Tab-separated table of C-alpha atoms and ligand atoms in Angstrom:
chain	number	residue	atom	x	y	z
A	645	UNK	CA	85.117	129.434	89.768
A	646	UNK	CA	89.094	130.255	88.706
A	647	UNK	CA	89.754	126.493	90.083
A	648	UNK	CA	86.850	124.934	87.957
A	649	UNK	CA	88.011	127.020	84.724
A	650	UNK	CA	91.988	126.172	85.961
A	651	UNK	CA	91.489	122.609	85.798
A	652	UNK	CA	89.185	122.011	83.393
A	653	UNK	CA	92.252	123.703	81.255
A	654	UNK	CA	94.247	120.894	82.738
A	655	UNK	CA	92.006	118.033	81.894
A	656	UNK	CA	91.886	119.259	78.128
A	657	UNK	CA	95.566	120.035	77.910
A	658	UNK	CA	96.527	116.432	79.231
A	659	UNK	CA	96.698	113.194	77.568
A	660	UNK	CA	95.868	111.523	80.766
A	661	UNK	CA	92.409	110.230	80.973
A	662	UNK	CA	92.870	109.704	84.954
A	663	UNK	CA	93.387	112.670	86.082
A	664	UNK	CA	90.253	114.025	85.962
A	665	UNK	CA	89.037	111.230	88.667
A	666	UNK	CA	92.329	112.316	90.529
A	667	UNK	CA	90.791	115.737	90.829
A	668	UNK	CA	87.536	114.904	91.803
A	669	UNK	CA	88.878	113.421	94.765
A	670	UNK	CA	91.220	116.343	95.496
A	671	UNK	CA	88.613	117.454	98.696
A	672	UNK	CA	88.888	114.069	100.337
A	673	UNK	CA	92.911	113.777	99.997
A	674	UNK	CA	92.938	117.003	101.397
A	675	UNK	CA	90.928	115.398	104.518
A	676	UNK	CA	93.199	112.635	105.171
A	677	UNK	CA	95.498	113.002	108.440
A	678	UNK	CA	98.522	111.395	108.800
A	679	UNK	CA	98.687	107.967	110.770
A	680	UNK	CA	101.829	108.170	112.178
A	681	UNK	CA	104.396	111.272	112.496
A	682	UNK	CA	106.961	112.068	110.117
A	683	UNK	CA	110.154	111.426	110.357
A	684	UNK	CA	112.966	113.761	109.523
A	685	UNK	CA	112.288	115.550	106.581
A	686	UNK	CA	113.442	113.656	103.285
A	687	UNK	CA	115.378	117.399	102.345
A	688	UNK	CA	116.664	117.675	105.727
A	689	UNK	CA	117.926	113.905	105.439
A	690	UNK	CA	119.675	114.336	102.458
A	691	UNK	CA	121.070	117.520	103.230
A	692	UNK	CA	123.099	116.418	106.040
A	693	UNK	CA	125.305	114.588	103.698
A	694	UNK	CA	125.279	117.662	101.344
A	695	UNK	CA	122.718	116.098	99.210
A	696	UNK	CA	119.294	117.718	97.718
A	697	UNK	CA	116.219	115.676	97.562
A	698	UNK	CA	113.323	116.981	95.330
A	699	UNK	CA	110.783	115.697	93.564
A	700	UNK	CA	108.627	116.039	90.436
A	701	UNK	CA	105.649	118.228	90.846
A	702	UNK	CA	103.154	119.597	88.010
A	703	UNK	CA	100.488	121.567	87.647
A	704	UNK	CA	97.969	119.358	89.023
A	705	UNK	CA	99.647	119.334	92.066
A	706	UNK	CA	100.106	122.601	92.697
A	707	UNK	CA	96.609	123.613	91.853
A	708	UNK	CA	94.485	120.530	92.970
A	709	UNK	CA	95.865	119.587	96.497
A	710	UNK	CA	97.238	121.293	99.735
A	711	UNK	CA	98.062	118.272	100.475
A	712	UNK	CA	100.201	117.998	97.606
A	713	UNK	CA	101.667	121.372	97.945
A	714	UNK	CA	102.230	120.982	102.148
A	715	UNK	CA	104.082	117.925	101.403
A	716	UNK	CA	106.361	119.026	98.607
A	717	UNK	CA	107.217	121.927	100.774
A	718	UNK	CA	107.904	120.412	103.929
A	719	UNK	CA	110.062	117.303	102.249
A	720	UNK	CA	111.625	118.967	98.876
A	721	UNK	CA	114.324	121.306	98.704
A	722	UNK	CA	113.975	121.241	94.784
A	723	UNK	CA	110.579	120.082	91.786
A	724	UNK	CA	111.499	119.240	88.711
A	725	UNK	CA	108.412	120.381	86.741
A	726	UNK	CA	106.884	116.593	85.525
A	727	UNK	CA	105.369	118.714	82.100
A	728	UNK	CA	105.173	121.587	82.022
A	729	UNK	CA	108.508	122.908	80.588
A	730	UNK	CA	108.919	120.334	77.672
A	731	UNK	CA	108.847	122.306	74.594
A	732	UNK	CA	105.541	121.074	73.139
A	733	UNK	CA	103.882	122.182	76.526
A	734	UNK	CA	105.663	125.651	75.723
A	735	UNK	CA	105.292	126.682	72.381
A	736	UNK	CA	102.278	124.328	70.901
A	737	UNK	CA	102.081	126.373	67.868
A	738	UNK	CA	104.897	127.669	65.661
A	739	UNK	CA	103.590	131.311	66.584
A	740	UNK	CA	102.429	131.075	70.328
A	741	UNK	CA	103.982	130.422	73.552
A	742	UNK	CA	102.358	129.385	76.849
A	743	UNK	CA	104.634	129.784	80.027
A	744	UNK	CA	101.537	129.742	82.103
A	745	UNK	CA	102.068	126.674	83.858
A	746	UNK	CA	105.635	126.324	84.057
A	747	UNK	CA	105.681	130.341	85.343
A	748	UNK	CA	103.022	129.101	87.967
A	749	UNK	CA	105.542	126.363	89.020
A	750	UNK	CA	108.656	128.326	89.084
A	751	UNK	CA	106.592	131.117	91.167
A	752	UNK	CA	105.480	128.643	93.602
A	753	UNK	CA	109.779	127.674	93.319
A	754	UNK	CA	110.637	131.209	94.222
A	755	UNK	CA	108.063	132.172	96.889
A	756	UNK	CA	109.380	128.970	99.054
A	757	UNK	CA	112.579	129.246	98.455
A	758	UNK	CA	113.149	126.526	96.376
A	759	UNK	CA	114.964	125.491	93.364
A	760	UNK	CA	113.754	123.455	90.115
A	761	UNK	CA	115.438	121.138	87.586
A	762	UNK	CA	115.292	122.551	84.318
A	763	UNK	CA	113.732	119.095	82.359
A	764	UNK	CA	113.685	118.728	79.779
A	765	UNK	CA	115.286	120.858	76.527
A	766	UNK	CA	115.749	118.068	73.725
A	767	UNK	CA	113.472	115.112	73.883
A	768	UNK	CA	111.834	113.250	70.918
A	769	UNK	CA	108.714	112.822	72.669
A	770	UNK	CA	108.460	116.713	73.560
A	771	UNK	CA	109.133	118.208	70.152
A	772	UNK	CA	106.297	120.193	68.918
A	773	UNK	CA	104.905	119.047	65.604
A	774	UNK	CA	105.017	122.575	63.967
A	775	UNK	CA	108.531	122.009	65.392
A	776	UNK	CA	109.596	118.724	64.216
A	777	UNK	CA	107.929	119.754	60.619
A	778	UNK	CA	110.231	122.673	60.617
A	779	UNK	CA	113.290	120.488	61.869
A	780	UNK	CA	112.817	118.054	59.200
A	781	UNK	CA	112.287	121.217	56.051
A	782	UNK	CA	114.288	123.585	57.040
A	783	UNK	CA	117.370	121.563	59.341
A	784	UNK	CA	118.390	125.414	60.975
A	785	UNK	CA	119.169	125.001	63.946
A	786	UNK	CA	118.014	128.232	65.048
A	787	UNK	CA	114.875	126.744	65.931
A	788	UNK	CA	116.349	125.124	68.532
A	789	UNK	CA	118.608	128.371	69.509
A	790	UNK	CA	115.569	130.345	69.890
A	791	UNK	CA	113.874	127.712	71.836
A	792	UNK	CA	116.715	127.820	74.502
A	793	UNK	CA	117.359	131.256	74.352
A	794	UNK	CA	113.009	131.729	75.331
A	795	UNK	CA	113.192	129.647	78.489
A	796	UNK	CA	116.491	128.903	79.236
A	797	UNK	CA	117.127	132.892	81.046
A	798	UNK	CA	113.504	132.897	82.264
A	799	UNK	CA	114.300	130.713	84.757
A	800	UNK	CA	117.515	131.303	85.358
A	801	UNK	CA	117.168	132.673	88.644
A	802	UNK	CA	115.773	129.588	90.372
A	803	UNK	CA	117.325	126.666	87.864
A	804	UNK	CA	120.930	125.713	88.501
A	805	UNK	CA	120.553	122.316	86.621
A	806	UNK	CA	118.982	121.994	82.837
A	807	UNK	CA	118.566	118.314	81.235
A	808	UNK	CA	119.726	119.640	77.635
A	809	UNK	CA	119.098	116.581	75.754
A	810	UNK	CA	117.506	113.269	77.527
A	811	UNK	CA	117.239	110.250	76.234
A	812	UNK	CA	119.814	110.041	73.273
A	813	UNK	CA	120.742	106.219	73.986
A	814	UNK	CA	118.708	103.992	72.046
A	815	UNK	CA	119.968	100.260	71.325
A	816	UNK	CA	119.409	98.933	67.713
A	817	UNK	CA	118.679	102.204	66.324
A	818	UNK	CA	122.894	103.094	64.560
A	819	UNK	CA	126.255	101.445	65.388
A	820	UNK	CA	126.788	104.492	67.661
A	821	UNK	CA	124.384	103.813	70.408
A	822	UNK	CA	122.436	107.178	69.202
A	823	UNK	CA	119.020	107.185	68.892
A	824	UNK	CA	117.326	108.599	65.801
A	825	UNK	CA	115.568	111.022	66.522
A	826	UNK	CA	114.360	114.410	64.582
A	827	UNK	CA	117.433	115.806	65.829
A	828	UNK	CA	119.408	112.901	64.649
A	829	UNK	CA	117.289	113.154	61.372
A	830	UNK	CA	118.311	117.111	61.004
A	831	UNK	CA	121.412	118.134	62.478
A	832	UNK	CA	123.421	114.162	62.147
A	833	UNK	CA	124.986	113.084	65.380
A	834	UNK	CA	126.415	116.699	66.177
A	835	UNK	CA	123.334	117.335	67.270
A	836	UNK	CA	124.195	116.695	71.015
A	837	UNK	CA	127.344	118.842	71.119
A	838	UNK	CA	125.612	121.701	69.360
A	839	UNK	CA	122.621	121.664	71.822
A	840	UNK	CA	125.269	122.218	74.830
A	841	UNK	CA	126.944	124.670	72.717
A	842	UNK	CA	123.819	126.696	72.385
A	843	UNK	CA	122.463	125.622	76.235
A	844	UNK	CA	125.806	127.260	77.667
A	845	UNK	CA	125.418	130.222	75.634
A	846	UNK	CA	121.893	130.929	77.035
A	847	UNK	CA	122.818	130.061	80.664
A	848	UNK	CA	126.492	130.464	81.215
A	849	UNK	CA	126.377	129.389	84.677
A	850	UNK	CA	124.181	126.653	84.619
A	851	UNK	CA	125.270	123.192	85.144
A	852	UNK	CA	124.007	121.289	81.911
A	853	UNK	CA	123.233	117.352	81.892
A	854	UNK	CA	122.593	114.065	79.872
A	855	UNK	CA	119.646	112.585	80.907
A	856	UNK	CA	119.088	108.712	80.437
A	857	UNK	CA	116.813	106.219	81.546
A	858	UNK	CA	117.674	101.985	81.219
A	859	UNK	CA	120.888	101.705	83.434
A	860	UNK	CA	120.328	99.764	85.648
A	861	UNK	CA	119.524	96.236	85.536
A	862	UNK	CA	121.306	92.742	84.326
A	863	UNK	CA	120.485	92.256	80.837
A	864	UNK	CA	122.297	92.684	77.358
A	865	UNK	CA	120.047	95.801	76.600
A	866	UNK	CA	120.980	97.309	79.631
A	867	UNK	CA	124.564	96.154	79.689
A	868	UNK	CA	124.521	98.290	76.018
A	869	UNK	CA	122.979	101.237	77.061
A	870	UNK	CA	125.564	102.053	79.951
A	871	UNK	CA	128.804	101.497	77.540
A	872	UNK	CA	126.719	103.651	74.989
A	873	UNK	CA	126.196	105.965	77.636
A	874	UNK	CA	129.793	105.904	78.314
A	875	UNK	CA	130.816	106.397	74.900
A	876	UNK	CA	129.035	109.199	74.189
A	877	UNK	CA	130.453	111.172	77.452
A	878	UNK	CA	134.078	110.385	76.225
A	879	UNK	CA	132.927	111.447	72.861
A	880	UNK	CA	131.680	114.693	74.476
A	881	UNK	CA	134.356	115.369	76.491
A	882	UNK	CA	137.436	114.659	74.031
A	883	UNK	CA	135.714	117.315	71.791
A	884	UNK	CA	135.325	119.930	74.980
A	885	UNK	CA	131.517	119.804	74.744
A	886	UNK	CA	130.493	122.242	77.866
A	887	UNK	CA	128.917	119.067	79.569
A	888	UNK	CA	128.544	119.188	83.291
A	889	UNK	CA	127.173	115.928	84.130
A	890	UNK	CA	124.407	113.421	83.462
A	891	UNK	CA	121.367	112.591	84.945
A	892	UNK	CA	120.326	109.465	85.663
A	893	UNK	CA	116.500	108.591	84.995
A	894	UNK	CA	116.235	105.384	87.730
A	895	UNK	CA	113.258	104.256	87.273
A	896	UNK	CA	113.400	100.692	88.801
A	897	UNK	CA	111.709	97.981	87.649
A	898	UNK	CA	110.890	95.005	89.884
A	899	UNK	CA	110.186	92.835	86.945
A	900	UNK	CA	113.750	92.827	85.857
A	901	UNK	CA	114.912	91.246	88.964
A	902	UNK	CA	117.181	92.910	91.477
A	903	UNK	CA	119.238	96.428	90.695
A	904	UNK	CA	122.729	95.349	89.298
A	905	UNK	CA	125.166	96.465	92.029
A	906	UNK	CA	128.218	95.826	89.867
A	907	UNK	CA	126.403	97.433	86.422
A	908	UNK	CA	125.790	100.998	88.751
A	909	UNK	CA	128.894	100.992	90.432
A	910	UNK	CA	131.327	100.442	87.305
A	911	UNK	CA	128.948	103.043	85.654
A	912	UNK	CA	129.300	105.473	88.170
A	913	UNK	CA	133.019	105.165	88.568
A	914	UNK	CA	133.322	105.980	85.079
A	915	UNK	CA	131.558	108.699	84.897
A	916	UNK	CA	132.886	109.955	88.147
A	917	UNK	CA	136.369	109.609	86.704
A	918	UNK	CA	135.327	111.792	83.830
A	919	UNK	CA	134.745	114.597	86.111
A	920	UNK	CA	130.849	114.612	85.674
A	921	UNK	CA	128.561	115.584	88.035
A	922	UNK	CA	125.312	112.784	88.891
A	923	UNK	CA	121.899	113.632	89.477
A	924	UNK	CA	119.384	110.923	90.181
A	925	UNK	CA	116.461	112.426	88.343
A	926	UNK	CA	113.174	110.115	88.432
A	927	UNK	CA	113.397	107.653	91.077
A	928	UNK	CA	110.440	105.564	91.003
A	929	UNK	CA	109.431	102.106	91.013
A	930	UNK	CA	107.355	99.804	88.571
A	931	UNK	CA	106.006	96.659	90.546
A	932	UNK	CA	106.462	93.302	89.332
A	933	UNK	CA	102.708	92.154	88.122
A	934	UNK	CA	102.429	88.997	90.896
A	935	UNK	CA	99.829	89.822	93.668
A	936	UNK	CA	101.102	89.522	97.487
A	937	UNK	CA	100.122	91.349	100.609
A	938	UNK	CA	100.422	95.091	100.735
A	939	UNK	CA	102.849	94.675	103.198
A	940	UNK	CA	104.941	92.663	100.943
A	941	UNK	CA	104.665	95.030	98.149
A	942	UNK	CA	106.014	98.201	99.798
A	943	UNK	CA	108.804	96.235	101.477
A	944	UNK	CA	109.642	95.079	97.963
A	945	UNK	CA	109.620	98.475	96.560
A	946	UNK	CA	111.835	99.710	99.809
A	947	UNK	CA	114.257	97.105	99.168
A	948	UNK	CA	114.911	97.882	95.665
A	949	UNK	CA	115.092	101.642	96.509
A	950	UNK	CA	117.710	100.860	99.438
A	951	UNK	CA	119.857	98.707	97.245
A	952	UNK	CA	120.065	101.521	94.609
A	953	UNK	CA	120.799	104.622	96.668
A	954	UNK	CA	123.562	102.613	98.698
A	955	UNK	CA	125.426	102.062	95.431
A	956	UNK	CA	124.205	105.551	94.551
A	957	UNK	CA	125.530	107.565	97.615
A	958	UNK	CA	128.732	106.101	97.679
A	959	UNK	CA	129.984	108.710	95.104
A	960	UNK	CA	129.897	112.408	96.641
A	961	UNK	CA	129.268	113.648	93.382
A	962	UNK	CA	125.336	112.544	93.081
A	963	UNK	CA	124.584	115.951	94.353
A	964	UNK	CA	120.937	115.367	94.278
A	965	UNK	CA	118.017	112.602	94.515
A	966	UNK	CA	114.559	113.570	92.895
A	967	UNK	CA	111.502	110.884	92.842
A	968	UNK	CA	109.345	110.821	90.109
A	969	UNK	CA	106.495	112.443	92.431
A	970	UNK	CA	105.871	112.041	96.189
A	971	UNK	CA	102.393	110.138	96.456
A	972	UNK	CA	101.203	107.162	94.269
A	973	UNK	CA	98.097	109.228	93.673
A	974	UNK	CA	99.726	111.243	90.719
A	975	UNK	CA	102.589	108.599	89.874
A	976	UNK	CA	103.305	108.357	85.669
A	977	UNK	CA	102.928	104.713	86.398
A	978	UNK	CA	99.293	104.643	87.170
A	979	UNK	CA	98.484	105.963	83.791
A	980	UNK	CA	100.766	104.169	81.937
A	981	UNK	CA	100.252	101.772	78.944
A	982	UNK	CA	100.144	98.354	80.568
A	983	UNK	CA	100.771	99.717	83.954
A	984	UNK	CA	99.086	98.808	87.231
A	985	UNK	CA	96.489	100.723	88.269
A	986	UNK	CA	97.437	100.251	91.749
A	987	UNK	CA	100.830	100.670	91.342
A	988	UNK	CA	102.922	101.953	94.546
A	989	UNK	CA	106.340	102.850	93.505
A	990	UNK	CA	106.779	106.232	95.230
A	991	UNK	CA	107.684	107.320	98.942
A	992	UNK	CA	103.867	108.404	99.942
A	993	UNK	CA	100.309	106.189	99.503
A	994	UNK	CA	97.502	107.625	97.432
A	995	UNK	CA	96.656	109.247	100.796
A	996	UNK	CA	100.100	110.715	101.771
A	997	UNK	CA	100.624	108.029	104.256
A	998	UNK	CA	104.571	107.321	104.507
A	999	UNK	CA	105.388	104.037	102.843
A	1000	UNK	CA	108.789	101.927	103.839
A	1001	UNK	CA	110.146	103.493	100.505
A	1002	UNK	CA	110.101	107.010	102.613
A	1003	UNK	CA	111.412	105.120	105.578
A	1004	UNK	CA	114.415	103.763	103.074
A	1005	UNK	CA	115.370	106.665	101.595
A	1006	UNK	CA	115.533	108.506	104.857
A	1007	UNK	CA	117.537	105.867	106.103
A	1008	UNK	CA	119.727	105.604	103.153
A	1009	UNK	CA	120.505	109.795	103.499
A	1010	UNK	CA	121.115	109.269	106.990
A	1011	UNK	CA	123.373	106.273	106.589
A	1012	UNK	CA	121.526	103.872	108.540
A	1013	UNK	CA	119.785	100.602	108.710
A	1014	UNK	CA	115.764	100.854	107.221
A	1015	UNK	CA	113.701	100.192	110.500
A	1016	UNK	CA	110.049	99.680	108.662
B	1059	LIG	O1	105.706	111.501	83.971
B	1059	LIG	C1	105.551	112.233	82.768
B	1059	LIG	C2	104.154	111.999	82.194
B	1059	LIG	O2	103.174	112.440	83.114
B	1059	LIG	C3	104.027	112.726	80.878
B	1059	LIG	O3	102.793	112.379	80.289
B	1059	LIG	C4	105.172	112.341	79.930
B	1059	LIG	C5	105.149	113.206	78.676
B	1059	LIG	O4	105.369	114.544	79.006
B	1059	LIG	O5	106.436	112.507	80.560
B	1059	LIG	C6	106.575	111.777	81.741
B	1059	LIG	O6	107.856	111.995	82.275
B	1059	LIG	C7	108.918	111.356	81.579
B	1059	LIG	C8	110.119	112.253	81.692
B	1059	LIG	O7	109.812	113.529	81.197
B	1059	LIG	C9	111.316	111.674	80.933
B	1059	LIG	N1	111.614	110.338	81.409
B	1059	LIG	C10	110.481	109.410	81.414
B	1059	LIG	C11	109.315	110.016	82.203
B	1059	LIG	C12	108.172	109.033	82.259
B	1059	LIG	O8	107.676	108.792	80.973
């Protein structure tokens, strides 16, 4: 009866038509056994190189499936809540908060013993409306203080690492590389500075990161976005903006060809030399649209996610690796616009069996050569 009312809450709080057929099916995912025995646990693997692997979990997850839950525990030493503590999931209306779901994930957090990513503080697609509407009238920025200063200590027990403003890069939008957001609209460009102004204040010992997605292929977009990128952390930093490090999004893309080795690396090396932390944040892969054999598929996907996290791991500072989920079954892809339905971009199947992308990434942590 709770679990009925529970997720019927879910289905009407999400945007997601799918999920509701995800649920359905919970009972029989819960059934499946595995085909063939893990190998070393993917948190294990990446700590012996003084890495932590995690992934992005919501409340779906954690209420619908074991399965889910069982997994994320054995292979994740950190979840990065997927919704539930954007600010429009938080405060909905100008006078009411919600931390139901995101307390629910950080309990889950603390009874294993696990951390969380804080994700995400400013984003233009998680801004209330009451919020935006009082952005745009009144431009205080204490709306945004008071936001931070509500979840920001509530978690600070369990969150060592808070995306303060994601996605700021946006080509064609100002000669700057900003985007324009309502932030942009409000506050002007000091926007970003002031938000890790405010995020230190509310979490002093947090580390607090630039999140960005679009890094990391061959084209003159993406060639844009990483000197934007770039520019904006020397910006930052020649000011003494209390940044930590950035985050960065990966979420490959097999239609844009191959990851470009020489694009990541240079990018890396610059931000390394600026004395910034990395996080990869929402590794996950986007098949091309073409057809081909299962087999083919996953070995695709595996080879794209080896070639990244060897240019990736080189640097000692990407102190951790998150996926954008575990199994296919709940991937963002699935749902998204123009997506494939059948898309299989993440480590596990739709039934939690491994997939060479698990085999690759274990392989990559552990330093050697992918064997599926
Ligand atoms: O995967 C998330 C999807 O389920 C949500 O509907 C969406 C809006 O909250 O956010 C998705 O996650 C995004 C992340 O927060 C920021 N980078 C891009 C991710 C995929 O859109």
């Amino acid at each position: 009866m709770r679990r009925r009312r529970f997720l019927q809450g879910i289905a009407a709080a999400t945007f997601q038509p799918a999920l509701s057929a995800c649920m359905r099916s919970a009972r029989e995912e819960e059934q499946v056994e595995d085909e063939e025995p893990e190998g070393i646990a993917l948190q294990l693997a990446a700590g012996s190189i003084n890495r932590m692997y995690g992934s992005a979990f919501s409340e779906m997850m954690l209420n619908a499936s074991s399965r889910a839950r069982a997994m994320t525990l054995t292979q994740c030493a950190s979840i990065t809540p997927e919704w539930s503590l954007k600010w429009d999931r938080l405060a909905p209306s100008a006078n009411s908060t919600d931390f139901t779901a995101a307390d629910a994930i950080a309990n889950f957090a603390r009874t294993h013993g696990k951390r969380m990513r804080g994700h995400t503080l400013l984003w233009h697609q998680g801004v209330p409306t009451w919020a935006g509407e009082q952005l745009q009238n009144t431009r205080e920025w204490d709306v945004v203080r008071s936001y931070f200063n509500a979840v920001m200590p509530r978690y600070g027990d369990i969150v060592d690492e808070w995306d303060v403003v994601n996605e700021a890069i946006e080509i064609g939008h100002r000669p700057d590389g900003l985007r324009h957001n309502q932030f942009m609209e409000a506050f002007g460009p000091e926007y970003i500075d002031w938000a890790f102004w405010t995020a230190r204040d509310a979490a002093p010992q947090a580390r607090l990161y630039l999140n960005e997605y679009g890094l990391e292929y061959f084209s003159a977009e993406e060639g844009a976005r990483r000197l934007n990128l770039l520019r904006l952390l020397e910006r930052l930093k020649s000011r003494g903006v209390p940044i930590d490090g950035v985050g960065l999004q990966a979420h490959l893309d097999l239609r844009k060809g191959k990851v470009y080795r020489e694009g990541i690396y240079g990018l890396l090396r610059d931000i390394t030399n600026m004395e910034l932390g990395i996080s990869v944040t929402e590794l996950d892969v986007r098949e091309a649209d073409s057809g081909g054999s299962l087999e083919a598929r996953d070995r695709a996907v595996a080879d794209e996610v080896r070639r990244y996290m060897d240019i990736v791991l080189q640097f000692p500072n990407v102190g951790s690796v998150t996926t954008w989920g575990l199994s296919d079954r709940y991937s963002w892809l699935r749902y998204k616009d123009g997506g494939r339905r059948d898309n299989r971009g993440l480590p596990y199947d739709d039934k939690w069996r491994r997939k060479p992308m698990r085999s690759a990434l274990e392989a990559a942590f552990l330093g050697q050569q992918s064997t599926t």
